[in-house]
XYZ file of C-alpha atoms in Angstrom:
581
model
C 4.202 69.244 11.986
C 4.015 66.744 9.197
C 7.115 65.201 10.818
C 6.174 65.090 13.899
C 2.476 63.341 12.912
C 4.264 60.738 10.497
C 6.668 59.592 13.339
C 3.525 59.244 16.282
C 1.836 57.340 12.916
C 4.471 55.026 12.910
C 4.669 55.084 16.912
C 1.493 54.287 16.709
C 1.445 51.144 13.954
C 4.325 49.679 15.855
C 2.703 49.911 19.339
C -0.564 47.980 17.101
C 1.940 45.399 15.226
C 3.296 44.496 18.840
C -0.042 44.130 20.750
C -1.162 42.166 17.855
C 1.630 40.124 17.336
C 1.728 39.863 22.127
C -2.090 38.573 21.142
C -1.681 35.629 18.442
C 1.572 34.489 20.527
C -0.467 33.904 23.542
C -3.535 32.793 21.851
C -1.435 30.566 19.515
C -0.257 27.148 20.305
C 3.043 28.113 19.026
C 5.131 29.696 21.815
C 7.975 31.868 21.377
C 10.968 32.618 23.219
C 14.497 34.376 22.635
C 17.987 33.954 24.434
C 20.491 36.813 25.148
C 24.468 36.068 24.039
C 24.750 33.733 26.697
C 22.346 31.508 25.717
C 20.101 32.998 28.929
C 16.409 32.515 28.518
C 15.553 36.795 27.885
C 12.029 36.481 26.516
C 9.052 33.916 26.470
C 5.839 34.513 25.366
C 3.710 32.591 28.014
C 5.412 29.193 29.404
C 6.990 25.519 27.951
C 3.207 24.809 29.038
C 5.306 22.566 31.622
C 7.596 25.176 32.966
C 6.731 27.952 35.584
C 7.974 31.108 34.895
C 10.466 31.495 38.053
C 12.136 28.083 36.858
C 13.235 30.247 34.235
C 15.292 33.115 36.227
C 18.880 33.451 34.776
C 19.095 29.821 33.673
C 19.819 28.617 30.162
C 17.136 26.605 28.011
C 19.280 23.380 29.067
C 19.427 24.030 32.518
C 15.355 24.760 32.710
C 14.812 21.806 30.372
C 17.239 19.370 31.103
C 16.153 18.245 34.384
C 12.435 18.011 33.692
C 11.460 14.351 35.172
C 10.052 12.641 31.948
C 11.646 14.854 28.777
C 13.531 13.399 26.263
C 15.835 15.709 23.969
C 18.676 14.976 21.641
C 20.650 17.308 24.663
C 24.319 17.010 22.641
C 22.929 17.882 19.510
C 21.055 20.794 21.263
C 24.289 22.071 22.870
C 26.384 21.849 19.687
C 24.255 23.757 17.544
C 24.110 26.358 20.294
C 27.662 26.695 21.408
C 28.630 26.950 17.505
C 26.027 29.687 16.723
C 24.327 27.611 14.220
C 20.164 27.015 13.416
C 18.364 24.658 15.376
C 15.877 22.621 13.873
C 13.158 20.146 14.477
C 14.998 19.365 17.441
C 12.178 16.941 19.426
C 11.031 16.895 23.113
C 9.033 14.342 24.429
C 7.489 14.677 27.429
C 5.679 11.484 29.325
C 3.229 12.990 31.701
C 2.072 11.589 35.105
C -1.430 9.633 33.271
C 0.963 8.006 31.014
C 0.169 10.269 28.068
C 2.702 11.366 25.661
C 3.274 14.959 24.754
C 5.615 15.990 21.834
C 7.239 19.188 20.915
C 9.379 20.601 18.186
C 11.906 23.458 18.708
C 13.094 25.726 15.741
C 15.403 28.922 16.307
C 17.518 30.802 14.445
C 20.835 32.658 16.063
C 21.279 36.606 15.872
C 23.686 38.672 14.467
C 24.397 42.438 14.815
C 25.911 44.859 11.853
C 29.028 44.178 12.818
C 28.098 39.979 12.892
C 28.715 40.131 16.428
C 26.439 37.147 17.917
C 23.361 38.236 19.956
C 21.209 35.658 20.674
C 18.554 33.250 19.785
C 14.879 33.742 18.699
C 13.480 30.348 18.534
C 9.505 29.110 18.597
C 8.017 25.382 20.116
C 5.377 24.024 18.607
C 3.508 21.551 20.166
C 2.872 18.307 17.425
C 1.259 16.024 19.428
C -1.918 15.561 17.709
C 0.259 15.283 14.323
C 2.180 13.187 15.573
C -0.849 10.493 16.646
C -1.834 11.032 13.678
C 0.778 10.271 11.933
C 1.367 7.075 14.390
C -2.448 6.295 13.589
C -2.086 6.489 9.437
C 1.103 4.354 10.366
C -0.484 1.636 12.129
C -3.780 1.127 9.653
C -1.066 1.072 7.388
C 0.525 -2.160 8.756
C -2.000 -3.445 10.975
C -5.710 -4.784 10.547
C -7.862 -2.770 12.496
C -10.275 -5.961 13.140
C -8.063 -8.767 14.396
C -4.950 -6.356 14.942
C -2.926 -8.725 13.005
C -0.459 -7.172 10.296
C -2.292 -6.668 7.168
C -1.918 -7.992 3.242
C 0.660 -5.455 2.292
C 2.889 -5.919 5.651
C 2.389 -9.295 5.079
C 3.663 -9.562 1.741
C 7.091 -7.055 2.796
C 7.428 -9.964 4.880
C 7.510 -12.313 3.011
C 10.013 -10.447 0.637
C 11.850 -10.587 3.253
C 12.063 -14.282 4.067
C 12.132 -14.931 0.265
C 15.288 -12.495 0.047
C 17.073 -14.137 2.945
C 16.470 -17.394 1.293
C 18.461 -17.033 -1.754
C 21.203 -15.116 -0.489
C 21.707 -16.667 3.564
C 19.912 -19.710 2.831
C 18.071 -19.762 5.365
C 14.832 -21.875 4.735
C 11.390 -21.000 5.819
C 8.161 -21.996 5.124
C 5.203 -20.394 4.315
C 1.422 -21.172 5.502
C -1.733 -20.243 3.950
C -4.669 -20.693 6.278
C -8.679 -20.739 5.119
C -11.071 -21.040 8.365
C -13.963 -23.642 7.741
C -17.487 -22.869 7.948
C -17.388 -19.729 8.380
C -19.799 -18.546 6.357
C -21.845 -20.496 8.350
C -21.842 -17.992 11.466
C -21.742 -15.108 9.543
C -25.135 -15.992 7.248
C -26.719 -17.357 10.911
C -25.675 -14.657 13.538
C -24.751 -11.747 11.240
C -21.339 -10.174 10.153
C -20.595 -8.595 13.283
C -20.623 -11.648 15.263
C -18.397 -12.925 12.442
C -16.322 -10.113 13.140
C -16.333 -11.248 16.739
C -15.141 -14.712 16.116
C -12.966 -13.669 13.535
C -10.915 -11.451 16.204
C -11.079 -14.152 19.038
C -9.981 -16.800 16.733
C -6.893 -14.397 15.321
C -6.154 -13.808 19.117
C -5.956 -17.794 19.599
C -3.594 -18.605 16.583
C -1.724 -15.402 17.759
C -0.892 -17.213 21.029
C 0.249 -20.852 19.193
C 3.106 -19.705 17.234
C 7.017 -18.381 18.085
C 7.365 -14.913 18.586
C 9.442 -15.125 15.589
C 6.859 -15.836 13.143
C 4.231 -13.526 11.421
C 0.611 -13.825 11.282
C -1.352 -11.620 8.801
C -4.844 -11.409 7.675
C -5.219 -11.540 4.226
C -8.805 -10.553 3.383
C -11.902 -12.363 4.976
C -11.676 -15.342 6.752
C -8.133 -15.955 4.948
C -5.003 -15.515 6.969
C -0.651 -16.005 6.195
C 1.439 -17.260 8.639
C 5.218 -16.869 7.851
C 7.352 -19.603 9.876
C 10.923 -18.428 8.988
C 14.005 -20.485 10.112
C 12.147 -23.678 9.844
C 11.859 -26.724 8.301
C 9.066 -28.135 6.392
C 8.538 -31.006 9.209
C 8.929 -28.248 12.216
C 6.148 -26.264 10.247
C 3.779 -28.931 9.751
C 3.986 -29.827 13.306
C 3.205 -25.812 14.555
C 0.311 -26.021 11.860
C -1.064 -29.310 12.771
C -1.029 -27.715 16.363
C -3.620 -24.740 15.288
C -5.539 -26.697 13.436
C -6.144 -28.682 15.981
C -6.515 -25.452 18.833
C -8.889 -24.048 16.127
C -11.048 -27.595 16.599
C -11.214 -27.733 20.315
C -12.800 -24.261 20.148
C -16.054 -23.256 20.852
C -18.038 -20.009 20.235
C -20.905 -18.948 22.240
C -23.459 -16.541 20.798
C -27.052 -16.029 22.741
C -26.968 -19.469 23.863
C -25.911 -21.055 20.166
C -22.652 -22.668 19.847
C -20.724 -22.559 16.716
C -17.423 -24.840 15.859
C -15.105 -23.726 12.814
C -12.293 -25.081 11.402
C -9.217 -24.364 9.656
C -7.899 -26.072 6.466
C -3.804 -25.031 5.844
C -1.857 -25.513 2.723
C 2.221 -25.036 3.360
C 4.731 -24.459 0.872
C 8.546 -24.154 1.673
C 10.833 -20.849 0.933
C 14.212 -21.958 -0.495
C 16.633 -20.727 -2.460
C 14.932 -21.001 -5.535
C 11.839 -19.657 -4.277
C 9.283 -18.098 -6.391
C 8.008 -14.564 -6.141
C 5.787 -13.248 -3.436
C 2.332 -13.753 -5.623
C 3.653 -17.130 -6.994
C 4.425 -18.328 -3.555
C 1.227 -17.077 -2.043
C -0.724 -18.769 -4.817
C 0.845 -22.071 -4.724
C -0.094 -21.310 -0.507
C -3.568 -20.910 -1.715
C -4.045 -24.221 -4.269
C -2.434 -26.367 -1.075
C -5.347 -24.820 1.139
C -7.939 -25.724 -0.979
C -6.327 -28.939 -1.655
C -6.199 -29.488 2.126
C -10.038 -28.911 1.805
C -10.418 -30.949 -0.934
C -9.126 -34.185 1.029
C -11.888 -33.306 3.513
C -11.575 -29.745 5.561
C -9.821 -29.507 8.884
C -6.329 -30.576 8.087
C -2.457 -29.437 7.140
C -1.702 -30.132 3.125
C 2.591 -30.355 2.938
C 3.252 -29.180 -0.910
C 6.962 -29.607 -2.205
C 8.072 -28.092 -5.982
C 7.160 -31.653 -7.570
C 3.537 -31.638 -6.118
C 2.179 -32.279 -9.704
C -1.900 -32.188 -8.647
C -1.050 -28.411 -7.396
C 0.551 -27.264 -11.041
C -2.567 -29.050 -12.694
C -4.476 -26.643 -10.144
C -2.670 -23.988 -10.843
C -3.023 -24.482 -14.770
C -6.922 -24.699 -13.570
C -6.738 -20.893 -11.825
C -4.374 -20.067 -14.933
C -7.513 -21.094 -17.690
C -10.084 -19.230 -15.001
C -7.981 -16.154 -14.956
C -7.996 -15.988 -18.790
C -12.015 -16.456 -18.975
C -12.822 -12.520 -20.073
C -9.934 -13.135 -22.532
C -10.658 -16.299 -23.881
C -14.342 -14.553 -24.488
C -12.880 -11.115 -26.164
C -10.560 -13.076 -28.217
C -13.061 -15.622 -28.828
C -11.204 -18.868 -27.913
C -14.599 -20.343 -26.751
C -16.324 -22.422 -29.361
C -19.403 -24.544 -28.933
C -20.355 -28.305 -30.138
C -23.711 -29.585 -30.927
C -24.306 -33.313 -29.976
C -27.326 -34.895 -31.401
C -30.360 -36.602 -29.397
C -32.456 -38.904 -31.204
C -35.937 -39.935 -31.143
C -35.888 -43.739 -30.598
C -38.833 -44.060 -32.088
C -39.447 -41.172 -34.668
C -36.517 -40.433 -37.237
C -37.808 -37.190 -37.958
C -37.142 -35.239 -34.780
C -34.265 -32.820 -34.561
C -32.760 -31.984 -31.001
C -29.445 -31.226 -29.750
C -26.843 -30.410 -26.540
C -24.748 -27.345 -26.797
C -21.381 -28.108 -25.220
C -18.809 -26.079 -24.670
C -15.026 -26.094 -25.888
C -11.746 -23.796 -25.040
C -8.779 -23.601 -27.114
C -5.594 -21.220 -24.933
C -3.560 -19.131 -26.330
C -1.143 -21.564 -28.319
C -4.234 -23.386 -29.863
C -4.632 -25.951 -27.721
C -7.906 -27.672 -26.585
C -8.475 -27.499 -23.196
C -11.025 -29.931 -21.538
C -14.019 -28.381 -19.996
C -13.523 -30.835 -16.517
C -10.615 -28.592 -16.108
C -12.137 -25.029 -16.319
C -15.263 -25.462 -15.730
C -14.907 -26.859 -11.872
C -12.587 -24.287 -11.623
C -15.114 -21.487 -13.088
C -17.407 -22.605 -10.748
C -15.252 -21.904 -7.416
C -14.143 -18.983 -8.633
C -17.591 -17.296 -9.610
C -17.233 -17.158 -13.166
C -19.295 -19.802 -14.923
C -21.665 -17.212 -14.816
C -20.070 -15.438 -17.316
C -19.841 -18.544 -19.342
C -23.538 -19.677 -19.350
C -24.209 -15.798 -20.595
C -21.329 -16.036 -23.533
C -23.174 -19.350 -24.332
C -26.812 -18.450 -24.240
C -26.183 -14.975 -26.200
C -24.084 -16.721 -28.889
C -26.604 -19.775 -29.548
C -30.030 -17.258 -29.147
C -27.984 -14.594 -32.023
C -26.762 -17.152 -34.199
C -30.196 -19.746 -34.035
C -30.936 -18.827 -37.306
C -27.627 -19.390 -38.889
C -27.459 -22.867 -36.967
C -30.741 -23.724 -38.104
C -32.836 -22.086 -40.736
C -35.506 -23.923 -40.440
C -36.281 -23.804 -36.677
C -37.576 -27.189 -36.443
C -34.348 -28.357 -34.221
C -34.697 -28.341 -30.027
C -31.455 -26.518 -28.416
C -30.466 -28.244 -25.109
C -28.697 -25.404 -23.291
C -26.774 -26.571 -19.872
C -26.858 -24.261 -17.145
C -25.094 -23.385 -13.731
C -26.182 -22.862 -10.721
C -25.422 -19.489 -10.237
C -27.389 -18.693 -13.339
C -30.360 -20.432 -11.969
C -30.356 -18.220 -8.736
C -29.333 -14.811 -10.584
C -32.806 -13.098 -10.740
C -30.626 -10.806 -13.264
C -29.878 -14.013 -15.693
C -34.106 -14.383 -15.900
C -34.143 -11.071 -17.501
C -31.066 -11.537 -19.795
C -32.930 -14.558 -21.410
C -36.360 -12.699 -21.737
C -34.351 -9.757 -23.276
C -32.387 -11.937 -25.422
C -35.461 -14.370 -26.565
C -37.262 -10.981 -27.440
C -34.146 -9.707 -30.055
C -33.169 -12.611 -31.597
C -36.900 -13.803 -32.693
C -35.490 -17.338 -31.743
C -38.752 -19.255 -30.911
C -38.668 -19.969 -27.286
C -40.248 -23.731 -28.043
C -37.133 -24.344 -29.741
C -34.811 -23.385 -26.270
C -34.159 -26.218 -23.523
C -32.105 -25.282 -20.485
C -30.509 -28.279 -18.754
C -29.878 -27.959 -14.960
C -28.737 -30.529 -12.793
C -31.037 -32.763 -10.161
C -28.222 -32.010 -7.211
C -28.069 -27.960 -8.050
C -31.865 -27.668 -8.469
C -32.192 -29.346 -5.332
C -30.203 -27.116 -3.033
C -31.975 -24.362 -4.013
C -35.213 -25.425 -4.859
C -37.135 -22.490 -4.476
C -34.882 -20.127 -7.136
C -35.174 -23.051 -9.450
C -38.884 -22.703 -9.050
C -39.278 -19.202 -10.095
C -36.505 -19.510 -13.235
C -38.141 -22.688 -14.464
C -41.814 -20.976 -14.078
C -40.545 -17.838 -15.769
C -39.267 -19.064 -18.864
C -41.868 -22.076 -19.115
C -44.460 -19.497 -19.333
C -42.756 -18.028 -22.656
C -42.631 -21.463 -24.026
C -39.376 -22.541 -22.904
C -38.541 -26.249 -22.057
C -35.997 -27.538 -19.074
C -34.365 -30.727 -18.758
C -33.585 -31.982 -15.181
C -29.795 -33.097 -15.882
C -27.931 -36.903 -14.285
C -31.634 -37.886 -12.995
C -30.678 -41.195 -10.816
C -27.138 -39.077 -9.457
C -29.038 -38.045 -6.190
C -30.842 -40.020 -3.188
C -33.834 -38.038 -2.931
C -34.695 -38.044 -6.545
C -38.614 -38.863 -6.722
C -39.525 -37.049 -3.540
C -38.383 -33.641 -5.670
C -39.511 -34.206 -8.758
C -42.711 -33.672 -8.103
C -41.819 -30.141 -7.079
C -40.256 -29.566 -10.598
C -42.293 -28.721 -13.764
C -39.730 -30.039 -15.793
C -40.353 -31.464 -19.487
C -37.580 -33.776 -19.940
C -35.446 -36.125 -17.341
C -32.014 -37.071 -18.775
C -31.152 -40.668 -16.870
C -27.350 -40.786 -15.199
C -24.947 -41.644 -17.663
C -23.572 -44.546 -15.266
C -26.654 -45.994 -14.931
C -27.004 -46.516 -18.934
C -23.631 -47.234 -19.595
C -23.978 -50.086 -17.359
C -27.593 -51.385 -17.599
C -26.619 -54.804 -19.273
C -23.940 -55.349 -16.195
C -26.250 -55.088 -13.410
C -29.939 -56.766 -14.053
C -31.195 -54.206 -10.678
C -30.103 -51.214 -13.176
C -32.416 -52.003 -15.715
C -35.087 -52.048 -13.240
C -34.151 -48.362 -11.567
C -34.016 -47.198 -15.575
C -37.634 -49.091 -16.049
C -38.759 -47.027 -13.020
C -37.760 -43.914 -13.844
C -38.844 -44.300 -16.907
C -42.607 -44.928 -16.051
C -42.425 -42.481 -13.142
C -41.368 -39.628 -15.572
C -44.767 -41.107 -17.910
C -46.872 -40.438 -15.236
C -46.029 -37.253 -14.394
C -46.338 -36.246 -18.407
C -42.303 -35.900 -19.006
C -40.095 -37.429 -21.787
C -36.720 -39.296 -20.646
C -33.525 -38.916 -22.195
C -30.502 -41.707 -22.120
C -27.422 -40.446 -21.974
C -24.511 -42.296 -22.236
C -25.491 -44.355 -25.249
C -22.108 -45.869 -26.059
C -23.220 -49.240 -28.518
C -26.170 -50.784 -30.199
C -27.052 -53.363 -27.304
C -27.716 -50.685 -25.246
C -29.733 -48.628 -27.642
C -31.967 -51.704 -28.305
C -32.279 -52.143 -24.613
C -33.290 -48.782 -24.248
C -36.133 -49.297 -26.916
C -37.295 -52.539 -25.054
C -37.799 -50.142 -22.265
C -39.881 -47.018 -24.208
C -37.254 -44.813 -23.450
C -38.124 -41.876 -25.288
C -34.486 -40.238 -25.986
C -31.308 -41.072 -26.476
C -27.496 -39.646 -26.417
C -24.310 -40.355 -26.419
C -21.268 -41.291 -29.008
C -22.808 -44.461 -30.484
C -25.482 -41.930 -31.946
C -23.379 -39.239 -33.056
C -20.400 -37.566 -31.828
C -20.064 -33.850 -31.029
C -19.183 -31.679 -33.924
C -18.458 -28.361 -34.611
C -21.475 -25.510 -34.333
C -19.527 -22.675 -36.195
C -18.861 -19.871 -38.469
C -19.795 -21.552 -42.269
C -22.295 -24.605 -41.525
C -23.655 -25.562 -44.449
C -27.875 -25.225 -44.274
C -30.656 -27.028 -46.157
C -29.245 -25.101 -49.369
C -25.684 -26.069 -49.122
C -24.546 -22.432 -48.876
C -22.083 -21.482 -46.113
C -23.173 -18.945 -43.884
C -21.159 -16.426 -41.945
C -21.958 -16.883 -38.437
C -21.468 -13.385 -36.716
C -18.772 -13.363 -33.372
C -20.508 -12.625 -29.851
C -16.993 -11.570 -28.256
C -18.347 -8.529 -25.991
C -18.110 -9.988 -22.391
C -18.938 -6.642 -20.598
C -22.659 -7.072 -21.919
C -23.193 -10.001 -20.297
């Protein structure tokens, strides 16, 4: 009895394990199938999904498959690995179907084998991967392709480019490479909105698609920024295709709700030789000829060879601005102090901060060249708040007796960073710095083009007692009707209009006019550009109330150890920490 109930318990569980396993095979989207020893279809759990069941009568699994319209197999390796009794797998179907759509399949199986290793068969499963494999196409494509233009992206871009630079040195086979900036851009996309940018950034990606050789490679490398890779060609052949797209970009014309918008494209080449450079060398020597292609006035090809000396002074430009955080942490920066006298009262103390940068082997480096720089790149910013923390700390040490005006020249990024406002309020609260003692100088042509953030800084600050000087007043043609806009407290006269005010009799008038303009209005003018004694007296004939420049006093040093009233030497404390700014 106990054997007989163990054996129907097994009966039983077996009968269960096959319904179950029947159950998932049908319900799975794996199907299942065996073949006898001669390779004869013998069991199938369902169908090939493209198969009817009477196809399959006493045929092999080539003969059902084989002559499917549509399916693709690796048939030789199937019949190999069948005939010799050895496991398939991964071997692929794919199957194109009558709308066009593409189905794949995987087959695994695994041949049997008595006691006596007598062959019996296969038992193999198909697996459907379609979806994977679309997937997998998918994750493939966003990783080459730009999903907005459908142009190959940065990093396909630059594999290119390897490439070309590869073939170069060892075939010798020159290319040339293209670095492309659209023009006024920013235009449509601050008027109409990103996604109509988006819009013309596609349609315009579509047109320089269609203007170059199939054998060349367009990419888009961030933005409105694109790479075009002309290989096999010559410096002359390139400039012509170039010229050509610049010139397809400038015939077009956008259309959006009636508006019509007209960009332009600005391209700096660079060749690929045998001796080229690296990919991020090459694509930033691309980049300086692009913006020196702008420089020369937007619209047009710039041809850079290796001897192009204005792009390495560029690139020792975007070499200083890349070393900015640097220079800060390992305090490289160092500021000046440049008197301004009273021309009439000897007693007054006021000065300009300026700014100085040393790189890493000790050498001075002239602010024209980083600052311009600093300013394209978005990193004066950083600058003005290294300077303003360092003077505001230090004021004390500078000047112990607080009786000397700090001129403080600012950028216009500061001026229109609501952020900045509360960095000087914070800062004028710590270091007990009286904020009658603190002059900002910002330029007429910056304060101008954005009048009404220049407004609300100035009125801020002036409220706490702090003074502004409007900087190279005279620069700008529309100087007197602003400057009655601009609470301002001092107006520092153009440099090349004092410099030259004995050469030109009309000069000394515009100076005279300013001059009793800024009286009116209840301001105080500053000369700058004070260079000799004949123009200092002229400048006193006038009632000019300021004056600046090296026949006054030179810069000189405002750092660590300046002697006060005393004669001590004080220890001026480092401001190095440019993540607080």
């Amino acid at each position: 009895m106990i054997v007989y109930r163990c054996r129907t318990y097994q009966a039983r569980l077996l009968r269960e394990n096959e319904e179950r396993y029947r159950d998932l095979a049908h319900l799975g989207s794996d199907l299942f199938w065996e073949l006898d020893k001669d390779l004869r279809i013998s069991y199938l759990s369902g169908n090939f999904h493209y198969l009817q069941d009477e196809d399959l009568t006493d045929k092999t699994l080539r003969q059902a498959l084989a002559p499917i319209p549509n399916l693709e197999a690796d048939w030789e390796r199937f019949d190999e690995h069948l005939h010799q009794h050895q496991p398939l797998e991964n071997l692929t179907l794919r199957l194109h179907t009558s709308n066009k759509a593409l189905r794949i399949f995987k087959l695994n199986a695994r041949p049997l084998f008595d006691k006596h290793n007598e062959f019996q068969g296969y038992r193999g499963v198909q697996r459907e991967i379609t979806e994977e494999y679309n997937l997998t196409q998918t994750i493939a494509y966003q990783a080459t392709y730009d999903p907005l233009t459908g142009l190959i992206n940065r990093n396909e871009f630059d594999t290119r480019l390897r490439q070309a630079i590869k073939r170069a040195r060892e075939q010798r086979i020159q290319s040339v490479l293209g670095y492309l900036d659209l023009d006024q851009f920013k235009v449509v996309n601050d008027t109409a909105g990103h996604l109509v940018g988006d819009q013309l950034l596609a349609e315009l990606a579509r047109l320089l698609q269609q203007n170059i050789r199939s054998s060349d490679s367009l990419g888009r490398l961030g933005g409105d920024e694109f790479g075009l890779l002309l290989e096999g060609c010559s410096l002359e052949q390139g400039k012509i295709i170039s010229q050509a797209l610049v010139d397809k970009i400038k015939d077009y014309q956008f259309t959006w709700q009636g508006r019509q918008f007209q960009v332009g494209v600005s391209i700096g080449l660079v060749p690929i030789l045998g001796d080229a450079y690296n990919v991020v060398e090459l694509l930033s020597r691309a980049d300086l000829a692009c913006y020196k292609a702008k420089d020369l006035g937007r619209g047009r090809v710039y041809l850079a060879d290796y001897d192009d000396t204005e792009l390495d002074r560029r690139h020792l430009e975007l070499v200083q601005i890349a070393n900015i955080p640097q220079a800060i942490e390992e305090n490289r920066f160092h500021l000046m102090a440049q008197p301004i006298i009273s021309l009439f009262d000897e007693e007054y103390h006021h000065v300009e901060i300026l700014l100085r940068l040393t790189d890493e082997q000790g050498k001075v480096v002239h602010p024209n060249l980083f600052i311009p720089m600093a300013e394209r790149y978005d990193m004066v910013g950083l600058i003005d708040r290294w300077v303003v923390k360092t003077v505001l700390t230090n004021y004390y040490h500078y000047y112990p007796q607080a009786t000397t005006m700090v001129a403080i020249n600012l950028s216009g990024s500061s001026l229109s960073d609501e952020q900045f406002t509360a960095f000087v309020i914070e800062l004028l609260q710590q270091s007990s710095m009286p904020a009658e003692m603190l002059c900002f100088e910002i330029t007429e042509t910056t304060t101008i083009s954005q009048l009404d953030q220049a407004l609300k800084f100035i009125t801020t600050l002036k409220n706490l007692g702090v003074s502004f000087a409007l900087d190279d007043f005279g620069s700008g043609v529309s100087s007197f009707g602003y400057l009655r806009s601009l609470p301002v407290d001092y107006l520092k006269i153009d440099g090349d209009l004092i410099r030259n005010i004995d050469k030109e009799p009309y000069i000394q008038t515009i100076v005279d006019m300013v001059n009793q303009v800024a009286t009116m209005m209840g301001m105080k003018t500053i000369a700058e550009f004070v260079e000799d004694d004949m123009i200092l007296a002229r400048l006193r004939k006038l009632n000019i109330n300021y004056g600046q420049g090296y026949g006054i006093g030179e810069p000189q040093p405002l750092c660590a150890g300046r002697k006060n009233e005393g004669g001590e030497m004080r220890k001026i404390p480092e401001v190095s920490k440019f993540q607080d700014f």
